[in-house]
PDB file of C-alpha atoms in Angstrom:
ATOM      1  CA  MET A1375      61.419  66.443 268.299  1.00 43.00           C
ATOM      2  CA  LYS A1376      60.144  66.297 265.373  1.00 41.00           C
ATOM      3  CA  ASN A1377      60.173  69.893 265.172  1.00 44.00           C
ATOM      4  CA  THR A1378      63.619  70.032 267.080  1.00 41.00           C
ATOM      5  CA  TRP A1379      64.667  66.943 263.066  1.00 40.00           C
ATOM      6  CA  MET A1380      63.720  69.762 260.949  1.00 43.00           C
ATOM      7  CA  LEU A1381      64.794  72.653 262.186  1.00 40.00           C
ATOM      8  CA  ILE A1382      68.345  71.013 262.616  1.00 39.00           C
ATOM      9  CA  ILE A1383      68.017  69.589 258.761  1.00 39.00           C
ATOM     10  CA  ALA A1384      66.514  72.868 258.092  1.00 43.00           C
ATOM     11  CA  ALA A1385      70.253  74.826 259.166  1.00 42.00           C
ATOM     12  CA  LEU A1386      71.922  72.251 257.195  1.00 38.00           C
ATOM     13  CA  PHE A1387      70.602  72.408 254.393  1.00 41.00           C
ATOM     14  CA  CYS A1388      70.817  76.136 254.840  1.00 43.00           C
ATOM     15  CA  GLY A1389      74.383  75.868 255.398  1.00 43.00           C
ATOM     16  CA  TYR A1390      75.410  73.302 252.769  1.00 40.00           C
ATOM     17  CA  GLN A1391      73.290  75.728 250.035  1.00 45.00           C
ATOM     18  CA  ALA A1392      75.471  79.094 251.793  1.00 43.00           C
ATOM     19  CA  VAL A1393      78.403  77.160 251.389  1.00 38.00           C
ATOM     20  CA  ALA A1394      77.706  75.600 247.985  1.00 43.00           C
ATOM     21  CA  GLN A1395      77.244  79.687 247.008  1.00 46.00           C
ATOM     22  CA  GLU A1396      80.727  80.642 248.455  1.00 43.00           C
ATOM     23  CA  THR A1397      82.625  77.701 246.404  1.00 42.00           C
ATOM     24  CA  SER A1398      81.272  78.428 243.276  1.00 43.00           C
ATOM     25  CA  THR A1399      81.904  82.279 243.173  1.00 44.00           C
ATOM     26  CA  ASP A1400      85.645  81.754 244.096  1.00 44.00           C
ATOM     27  CA  ASN A1401      85.589  79.561 241.247  1.00 46.00           C
ATOM     28  CA  ASN A1402      84.301  82.410 239.061  1.00 46.00           C
ATOM     29  CA  ASN A1403      86.988  84.476 240.786  1.00 44.00           C
ATOM     30  CA  GLN A1404      89.474  81.588 240.785  1.00 45.00           C
ATOM     31  CA  GLU A1405      88.492  81.498 236.598  1.00 45.00           C
ATOM     32  CA  LYS A1406      88.595  85.649 235.731  1.00 41.00           C
ATOM     33  CA  LEU A1407      91.815  86.291 237.854  1.00 40.00           C
ATOM     34  CA  GLU A1408      93.426  83.570 235.083  1.00 43.00           C
ATOM     35  CA  SER A1409      92.138  84.724 233.147  1.00 42.00           C
ATOM     36  CA  TYR A1410      93.995  88.434 233.554  1.00 41.00           C
ATOM     37  CA  SER A1411      96.810  86.445 234.260  1.00 44.00           C
ATOM     38  CA  ASN A1412      96.507  84.588 231.084  1.00 46.00           C
ATOM     39  CA  PRO A1413      94.901  86.638 228.758  1.00 44.00           C
ATOM     40  CA  GLN A1414      95.612  84.609 224.870  1.00 47.00           C
ATOM     41  CA  LYS A1415      97.403  85.503 222.452  1.00 43.00           C
ATOM     42  CA  ILE A1416      95.785  87.436 219.783  1.00 46.00           C
ATOM     43  CA  ALA A1417      95.930  85.652 216.328  1.00 52.00           C
ATOM     44  CA  ARG A1418      97.069  86.366 213.324  1.00 51.00           C
ATOM     45  CA  PRO A1419      93.760  87.143 210.351  1.00 55.00           C
ATOM     46  CA  SER A1420      93.158  83.502 209.145  1.00 58.00           C
ATOM     47  CA  LEU A1421      92.827  84.570 205.418  1.00 67.00           C
ATOM     48  CA  PRO A1422      94.917  82.643 202.474  1.00 77.00           C
ATOM     49  CA  GLY A1423      97.260  84.922 201.103  1.00 82.00           C
ATOM     50  CA  SER A1424     100.099  86.957 201.988  1.00 87.00           C
ATOM     51  CA  PHE A1425      99.673  90.969 203.027  1.00 93.00           C
ATOM     52  CA  MET A1426     103.819  91.723 203.071  1.00 93.00           C
ATOM     53  CA  VAL A1427     105.246  95.110 203.421  1.00 97.00           C
ATOM     54  CA  SER A1428     109.204  95.595 201.753  1.00 97.00           C
ATOM     55  CA  PHE A1429     111.234  98.797 202.766  1.00 97.00           C
ATOM     56  CA  GLY A1430     115.084  98.874 202.517  1.00 97.00           C
ATOM     57  CA  PHE A1431     117.982 100.538 200.098  1.00 98.00           C
ATOM     58  CA  ASN A1432     117.244 100.845 196.338  1.00 96.00           C
ATOM     59  CA  ASN A1433     120.755 101.756 194.262  1.00 96.00           C
ATOM     60  CA  THR A1434     121.634 101.084 190.686  1.00 96.00           C
ATOM     61  CA  ILE A1435     124.485  98.887 189.837  1.00 94.00           C
ATOM     62  CA  GLY A1436     127.251  99.322 186.192  1.00 92.00           C
ATOM     63  CA  GLY A1437     126.303 102.735 185.932  1.00 90.00           C
ATOM     64  CA  ASP A1438     128.606 105.695 185.185  1.00 89.00           C
ATOM     65  CA  ASN A1439     129.735 107.647 187.750  1.00 86.00           C
ATOM     66  CA  ASP A1440     128.006 110.688 186.887  1.00 86.00           C
ATOM     67  CA  PHE A1441     125.239 108.871 187.503  1.00 90.00           C
ATOM     68  CA  ARG A1442     126.052 109.097 191.790  1.00 92.00           C
ATOM     69  CA  LEU A1443     123.400 108.081 194.816  1.00 95.00           C
ATOM     70  CA  ASN A1444     123.843 108.507 198.177  1.00 94.00           C
ATOM     71  CA  TRP A1445     123.083 105.086 200.234  1.00 91.00           C
ATOM     72  CA  TRP A1446     121.405 106.184 202.802  1.00 93.00           C
ATOM     73  CA  GLN A1447     119.571 108.518 202.101  1.00 94.00           C
ATOM     74  CA  SER A1448     118.284 106.334 198.641  1.00 97.00           C
ATOM     75  CA  LYS A1449     115.393 104.457 199.857  1.00 97.00           C
ATOM     76  CA  TYR A1450     111.485 102.036 199.180  1.00 98.00           C
ATOM     77  CA  PHE A1451     108.873 100.730 200.551  1.00 98.00           C
ATOM     78  CA  ASN A1452     106.762  98.209 198.573  1.00 97.00           C
ATOM     79  CA  VAL A1453     103.328  96.744 199.811  1.00 97.00           C
ATOM     80  CA  SER A1454     102.169  93.923 197.834  1.00 97.00           C
ATOM     81  CA  TYR A1455      99.419  90.721 198.659  1.00 96.00           C
ATOM     82  CA  LEU A1456     100.333  86.744 197.690  1.00 95.00           C
ATOM     83  CA  TYR A1457      97.524  84.371 197.336  1.00 94.00           C
ATOM     84  CA  PRO A1458      98.875  80.912 197.159  1.00 92.00           C
ATOM     85  CA  VAL A1459      98.901  78.347 194.801  1.00 93.00           C
ATOM     86  CA  THR A1460      99.844  74.497 196.006  1.00 92.00           C
ATOM     87  CA  LEU A1461     102.192  72.789 194.012  1.00 93.00           C
ATOM     88  CA  THR A1462     102.950  70.542 196.276  1.00 91.00           C
ATOM     89  CA  GLU A1463     103.344  69.877 200.330  1.00 89.00           C
ATOM     90  CA  LYS A1464     106.238  72.432 201.470  1.00 90.00           C
ATOM     91  CA  ILE A1465     106.564  74.078 198.033  1.00 93.00           C
ATOM     92  CA  SER A1466     103.602  76.770 195.846  1.00 93.00           C
ATOM     93  CA  PHE A1467     103.102  79.507 193.489  1.00 95.00           C
ATOM     94  CA  ASN A1468     102.320  83.052 194.507  1.00 95.00           C
ATOM     95  CA  GLY A1469     101.151  86.102 192.619  1.00 96.00           C
ATOM     96  CA  GLY A1470      99.456  89.451 193.153  1.00 96.00           C
ATOM     97  CA  PHE A1471      99.466  92.609 193.375  1.00 97.00           C
ATOM     98  CA  GLY A1472     101.697  95.786 195.159  1.00 97.00           C
ATOM     99  CA  ILE A1473     102.400  99.194 195.234  1.00 98.00           C
ATOM    100  CA  GLY A1474     105.656 100.056 194.906  1.00 97.00           C
ATOM    101  CA  ILE A1475     107.936 103.804 195.821  1.00 97.00           C
ATOM    102  CA  ASN A1476     111.222 103.857 194.892  1.00 97.00           C
ATOM    103  CA  ASN A1477     113.543 106.752 196.290  1.00 97.00           C
ATOM    104  CA  TRP A1478     116.317 107.900 194.233  1.00 97.00           C
ATOM    105  CA  ALA A1479     118.957 111.200 196.914  1.00 97.00           C
ATOM    106  CA  PHE A1480     121.669 111.978 194.523  1.00 96.00           C
ATOM    107  CA  GLN A1481     124.997 111.985 195.845  1.00 93.00           C
ATOM    108  CA  ASP A1482     126.060 115.328 194.608  1.00 93.00           C
ATOM    109  CA  LYS A1483     124.442 118.905 194.891  1.00 93.00           C
ATOM    110  CA  VAL A1484     122.250 118.058 191.924  1.00 94.00           C
ATOM    111  CA  GLY A1485     119.481 117.934 190.699  1.00 94.00           C
ATOM    112  CA  ILE A1486     117.429 116.552 187.773  1.00 94.00           C
ATOM    113  CA  ALA A1487     115.541 118.825 185.091  1.00 93.00           C
ATOM    114  CA  SER A1488     113.635 119.665 181.691  1.00 91.00           C
ATOM    115  CA  ASN A1489     116.827 120.169 179.132  1.00 91.00           C
ATOM    116  CA  VAL A1490     117.588 120.248 175.266  1.00 88.00           C
ATOM    117  CA  THR A1491     120.753 119.376 173.989  1.00 84.00           C
ATOM    118  CA  THR A1492     122.849 121.481 171.289  1.00 77.00           C
ATOM    119  CA  ALA A1493     119.994 120.177 168.022  1.00 80.00           C
ATOM    120  CA  GLY A1494     117.441 121.249 170.218  1.00 82.00           C
ATOM    121  CA  ALA A1495     116.070 117.365 171.385  1.00 88.00           C
ATOM    122  CA  PRO A1496     113.807 117.531 174.384  1.00 93.00           C
ATOM    123  CA  ILE A1497     115.842 115.515 177.251  1.00 94.00           C
ATOM    124  CA  VAL A1498     116.669 115.685 181.374  1.00 94.00           C
ATOM    125  CA  THR A1499     119.510 116.302 182.452  1.00 93.00           C
ATOM    126  CA  ILE A1500     121.350 115.389 186.307  1.00 93.00           C
ATOM    127  CA  SER A1501     121.907 119.877 186.729  1.00 92.00           C
ATOM    128  CA  GLY A1502     124.825 121.293 188.770  1.00 91.00           C
ATOM    129  CA  ASP A1503     123.112 124.226 187.006  1.00 90.00           C
ATOM    130  CA  ALA A1504     121.636 126.973 189.318  1.00 90.00           C
ATOM    131  CA  ARG A1505     120.154 128.176 186.014  1.00 89.00           C
ATOM    132  CA  ASP A1506     118.186 124.812 185.499  1.00 90.00           C
ATOM    133  CA  PHE A1507     116.175 125.941 189.469  1.00 92.00           C
ATOM    134  CA  PRO A1508     114.782 129.021 190.377  1.00 90.00           C
ATOM    135  CA  PHE A1509     117.177 128.938 193.332  1.00 86.00           C
ATOM    136  CA  THR A1510     120.986 130.778 192.420  1.00 83.00           C
ATOM    137  CA  ASN A1511     122.664 129.168 193.983  1.00 90.00           C
ATOM    138  CA  MET A1512     123.823 124.878 194.137  1.00 92.00           C
ATOM    139  CA  GLY A1513     125.250 124.984 196.942  1.00 91.00           C
ATOM    140  CA  GLU A1514     122.899 125.332 199.058  1.00 92.00           C
ATOM    141  CA  ILE A1515     120.937 121.724 198.262  1.00 94.00           C
ATOM    142  CA  LYS A1516     121.304 120.181 202.001  1.00 94.00           C
ATOM    143  CA  ARG A1517     119.030 117.131 199.346  1.00 94.00           C
ATOM    144  CA  SER A1518     118.461 115.852 196.028  1.00 96.00           C
ATOM    145  CA  LYS A1519     115.862 112.937 195.315  1.00 96.00           C
ATOM    146  CA  LEU A1520     114.033 111.608 192.985  1.00 97.00           C
ATOM    147  CA  ALA A1521     110.628 109.420 193.508  1.00 98.00           C
ATOM    148  CA  ILE A1522     109.000 106.843 191.369  1.00 98.00           C
ATOM    149  CA  THR A1523     105.363 105.314 191.974  1.00 98.00           C
ATOM    150  CA  TYR A1524     104.879 101.564 191.050  1.00 98.00           C
ATOM    151  CA  ILE A1525     102.383  99.674 190.227  1.00 98.00           C
ATOM    152  CA  ASP A1526     103.562  96.374 191.022  1.00 98.00           C
ATOM    153  CA  ILE A1527     102.571  92.804 189.889  1.00 98.00           C
ATOM    154  CA  PRO A1528     104.967  90.178 191.496  1.00 97.00           C
ATOM    155  CA  LEU A1529     105.217  86.033 191.525  1.00 97.00           C
ATOM    156  CA  GLU A1530     108.026  84.096 193.107  1.00 96.00           C
ATOM    157  CA  PHE A1531     108.447  79.748 193.594  1.00 96.00           C
ATOM    158  CA  ARG A1532     107.521  79.420 197.537  1.00 94.00           C
ATOM    159  CA  TYR A1533     109.753  77.160 199.242  1.00 94.00           C
ATOM    160  CA  THR A1534     107.981  76.579 202.822  1.00 91.00           C
ATOM    161  CA  SER A1535     109.585  74.004 205.860  1.00 90.00           C
ATOM    162  CA  LYS A1536     106.928  73.945 207.961  1.00 79.00           C
ATOM    163  CA  GLY A1537     104.322  73.173 205.117  1.00 72.00           C
ATOM    164  CA  ALA A1538     100.828  74.362 204.709  1.00 61.00           C
ATOM    165  CA  ASP A1539     101.874  76.408 208.271  1.00 58.00           C
ATOM    166  CA  THR A1540     103.623  78.840 206.124  1.00 61.00           C
ATOM    167  CA  ASN A1541     103.848  81.793 209.803  1.00 65.00           C
ATOM    168  CA  ARG A1542     106.366  78.728 210.443  1.00 74.00           C
ATOM    169  CA  GLY A1543     109.880  77.764 210.016  1.00 86.00           C
ATOM    170  CA  PHE A1544     112.462  77.613 207.074  1.00 93.00           C
ATOM    171  CA  ARG A1545     110.895  80.308 203.982  1.00 93.00           C
ATOM    172  CA  ALA A1546     112.396  80.854 200.705  1.00 95.00           C
ATOM    173  CA  ALA A1547     111.481  82.899 197.129  1.00 96.00           C
ATOM    174  CA  VAL A1548     112.566  83.517 193.616  1.00 98.00           C
ATOM    175  CA  GLY A1549     110.567  84.855 191.504  1.00 97.00           C
ATOM    176  CA  GLY A1550     109.904  88.205 189.268  1.00 97.00           C
ATOM    177  CA  ARG A1551     108.431  91.738 189.422  1.00 97.00           C
ATOM    178  CA  VAL A1552     106.583  93.695 186.587  1.00 98.00           C
ATOM    179  CA  GLY A1553     105.561  97.109 187.683  1.00 98.00           C
ATOM    180  CA  TYR A1554     103.659  99.597 185.423  1.00 98.00           C
ATOM    181  CA  ARG A1555     104.637 103.235 186.550  1.00 98.00           C
ATOM    182  CA  ILE A1556     101.263 105.897 187.680  1.00 96.00           C
ATOM    183  CA  GLY A1557     101.390 108.822 186.659  1.00 91.00           C
ATOM    184  CA  GLY A1558     105.921 111.688 186.094  1.00 91.00           C
ATOM    185  CA  GLY A1559     108.669 111.091 188.855  1.00 95.00           C
ATOM    186  CA  ASN A1560     108.596 113.834 191.226  1.00 96.00           C
ATOM    187  CA  SER A1561     111.553 116.421 191.675  1.00 96.00           C
ATOM    188  CA  LYS A1562     112.674 117.612 194.967  1.00 96.00           C
ATOM    189  CA  GLN A1563     115.496 119.515 196.305  1.00 95.00           C
ATOM    190  CA  THR A1564     115.494 119.956 200.169  1.00 95.00           C
ATOM    191  CA  LEU A1565     117.328 123.903 200.904  1.00 94.00           C
ATOM    192  CA  THR A1566     118.873 125.104 203.737  1.00 90.00           C
ATOM    193  CA  GLY A1567     116.773 127.321 205.835  1.00 86.00           C
ATOM    194  CA  GLY A1568     114.237 125.050 205.786  1.00 86.00           C
ATOM    195  CA  ARG A1569     113.048 126.350 201.595  1.00 92.00           C
ATOM    196  CA  THR A1570     112.094 122.740 199.601  1.00 93.00           C
ATOM    197  CA  TYR A1571     111.940 123.140 195.258  1.00 94.00           C
ATOM    198  CA  LYS A1572     109.820 120.414 193.835  1.00 94.00           C
ATOM    199  CA  THR A1573     108.351 119.620 189.926  1.00 94.00           C
ATOM    200  CA  LYS A1574     106.526 116.384 189.091  1.00 94.00           C
ATOM    201  CA  GLU A1575     107.687 115.425 185.648  1.00 94.00           C
ATOM    202  CA  ASP A1576     107.836 112.512 182.722  1.00 95.00           C
ATOM    203  CA  PHE A1577     111.654 113.135 182.946  1.00 96.00           C
ATOM    204  CA  PHE A1578     111.682 110.628 180.540  1.00 96.00           C
ATOM    205  CA  LEU A1579     111.245 107.974 182.308  1.00 97.00           C
ATOM    206  CA  ASN A1580     110.346 103.764 181.355  1.00 97.00           C
ATOM    207  CA  GLN A1581     106.486 102.575 182.507  1.00 97.00           C
ATOM    208  CA  TRP A1582     107.168 100.245 182.910  1.00 97.00           C
ATOM    209  CA  ARG A1583     109.849  98.164 185.348  1.00 97.00           C
ATOM    210  CA  TYR A1584     110.392  94.401 185.484  1.00 98.00           C
ATOM    211  CA  GLY A1585     112.716  92.646 187.823  1.00 98.00           C
ATOM    212  CA  LEU A1586     114.313  89.345 189.549  1.00 98.00           C
ATOM    213  CA  SER A1587     113.039  89.295 192.763  1.00 97.00           C
ATOM    214  CA  SER A1588     114.132  86.595 196.195  1.00 97.00           C
ATOM    215  CA  SER A1589     114.195  85.872 199.523  1.00 96.00           C
ATOM    216  CA  ILE A1590     115.140  83.654 201.820  1.00 96.00           C
ATOM    217  CA  GLY A1591     115.022  84.253 205.794  1.00 95.00           C
ATOM    218  CA  TYR A1592     112.399  82.326 209.598  1.00 92.00           C
ATOM    219  CA  SER A1593     108.484  82.034 209.973  1.00 85.00           C
ATOM    220  CA  TRP A1594     107.484  86.645 209.134  1.00 87.00           C
ATOM    221  CA  ILE A1595     110.312  87.715 208.573  1.00 93.00           C
ATOM    222  CA  ASN A1596     112.532  88.039 205.460  1.00 95.00           C
ATOM    223  CA  ILE A1597     115.863  89.796 203.541  1.00 97.00           C
ATOM    224  CA  SER A1598     114.861  90.127 200.588  1.00 97.00           C
ATOM    225  CA  PHE A1599     116.438  91.400 197.015  1.00 98.00           C
ATOM    226  CA  TYR A1600     114.811  92.665 193.521  1.00 98.00           C
ATOM    227  CA  TYR A1601     117.483  93.230 190.171  1.00 98.00           C
ATOM    228  CA  GLY A1602     115.948  95.105 187.977  1.00 97.00           C
ATOM    229  CA  LEU A1603     116.333  93.578 184.487  1.00 97.00           C
ATOM    230  CA  SER A1604     115.042  97.349 182.881  1.00 96.00           C
ATOM    231  CA  ASP A1605     116.319 101.303 182.559  1.00 95.00           C
ATOM    232  CA  ILE A1606     114.985 104.177 184.823  1.00 96.00           C
ATOM    233  CA  PHE A1607     115.078 106.454 181.766  1.00 96.00           C
ATOM    234  CA  GLU A1608     114.444 105.379 178.526  1.00 95.00           C
ATOM    235  CA  GLN A1609     117.299 105.049 176.184  1.00 92.00           C
ATOM    236  CA  ASP A1610     119.556 107.875 175.157  1.00 91.00           C
ATOM    237  CA  LYS A1611     117.806 110.769 177.440  1.00 94.00           C
ATOM    238  CA  LEU A1612     119.522 110.773 180.182  1.00 94.00           C
ATOM    239  CA  ARG A1613     122.044 113.140 180.197  1.00 92.00           C
ATOM    240  CA  ILE A1614     124.787 115.698 182.014  1.00 89.00           C
ATOM    241  CA  SER A1615     124.682 119.062 182.673  1.00 82.00           C
ATOM    242  CA  GLY A1616     127.211 120.703 180.265  1.00 75.00           C
ATOM    243  CA  GLU A1617     127.548 118.004 178.520  1.00 77.00           C
ATOM    244  CA  LEU A1618     124.065 117.628 176.512  1.00 77.00           C
ATOM    245  CA  GLY A1619     125.487 115.209 173.466  1.00 75.00           C
ATOM    246  CA  THR A1620     126.973 112.533 175.955  1.00 82.00           C
ATOM    247  CA  PRO A1621     123.914 110.318 177.475  1.00 91.00           C
ATOM    248  CA  ILE A1622     124.692 108.079 180.541  1.00 92.00           C
ATOM    249  CA  ASN A1623     123.471 105.461 181.609  1.00 93.00           C
ATOM    250  CA  PRO A1624     122.379 105.114 185.204  1.00 94.00           C
ATOM    251  CA  GLY A1625     122.583 101.217 185.888  1.00 94.00           C
ATOM    252  CA  ASN A1626     120.434  97.971 186.698  1.00 96.00           C
ATOM    253  CA  PRO A1627     118.396  99.588 189.882  1.00 97.00           C
ATOM    254  CA  TYR A1628     118.592  97.292 192.805  1.00 97.00           C
ATOM    255  CA  GLU A1629     116.909  96.367 196.041  1.00 98.00           C
ATOM    256  CA  LEU A1630     117.382  94.939 199.264  1.00 98.00           C
ATOM    257  CA  GLY A1631     115.683  95.416 202.924  1.00 98.00           C
ATOM    258  CA  ILE A1632     113.823  93.817 204.915  1.00 97.00           C
ATOM    259  CA  THR A1633     110.041  92.305 203.910  1.00 96.00           C
ATOM    260  CA  ILE A1634     106.855  91.062 206.678  1.00 95.00           C
ATOM    261  CA  ASP A1635     104.761  88.776 206.155  1.00 90.00           C
ATOM    262  CA  LEU A1636     101.471  91.086 208.483  1.00 86.00           C
ATOM    263  CA  PHE A1637      99.873  87.604 208.019  1.00 75.00           C
TER     264      PHE A1637
END
């Protein structure tokens, strides 16, 4: 009788162990299924400051009609890093560094070329004369642009409605930017048949640029605007081919586009 009870207890114990093991396995499988079906979102890097990418269109305001740009093909691209200094719960001062590239696309079948005035002084011209280029017909030009690259120091005061949580809520910023040109300008004419003509020269471009900036948006995406207070070219150095004695004013540059705060 005693042996019978021991066998019954052993059987019950083994059955309990099997049920417990099966339950544990089911729970583990359920947790795995839940982890697969409900993956956690990848968090943005928890780093101080903001890494910004801006892109859009650039043009000029208030210039002479002789400097005519194709607005759709004239685009800019900026990347920058800004570090915040907290002033109040919702306002911070942000400063940093970045790189900016501006592409100025001409509306007409012209290019930019080194030239001289009638008195022999060196200048640059917006030229529609094929003698200034290694191709024989300006009608071959499909696109013509001038690209300039700068190292920038952006500075701004930023308001964030969510305070310390800068990745959420309404945001607005005002400030400015100072830039130093890297190298010369890159002139490129794209011709019929896929041919291209490229030139890299100083083109009497101003070494420095500076202006005012602003942005407004929600969370990580913003509409941004920059208005340049400096001239693109050195004073009186830009002329029109055929009128080498008459300087032209390209106007004040501006940028209008989208700024994305990556983190």
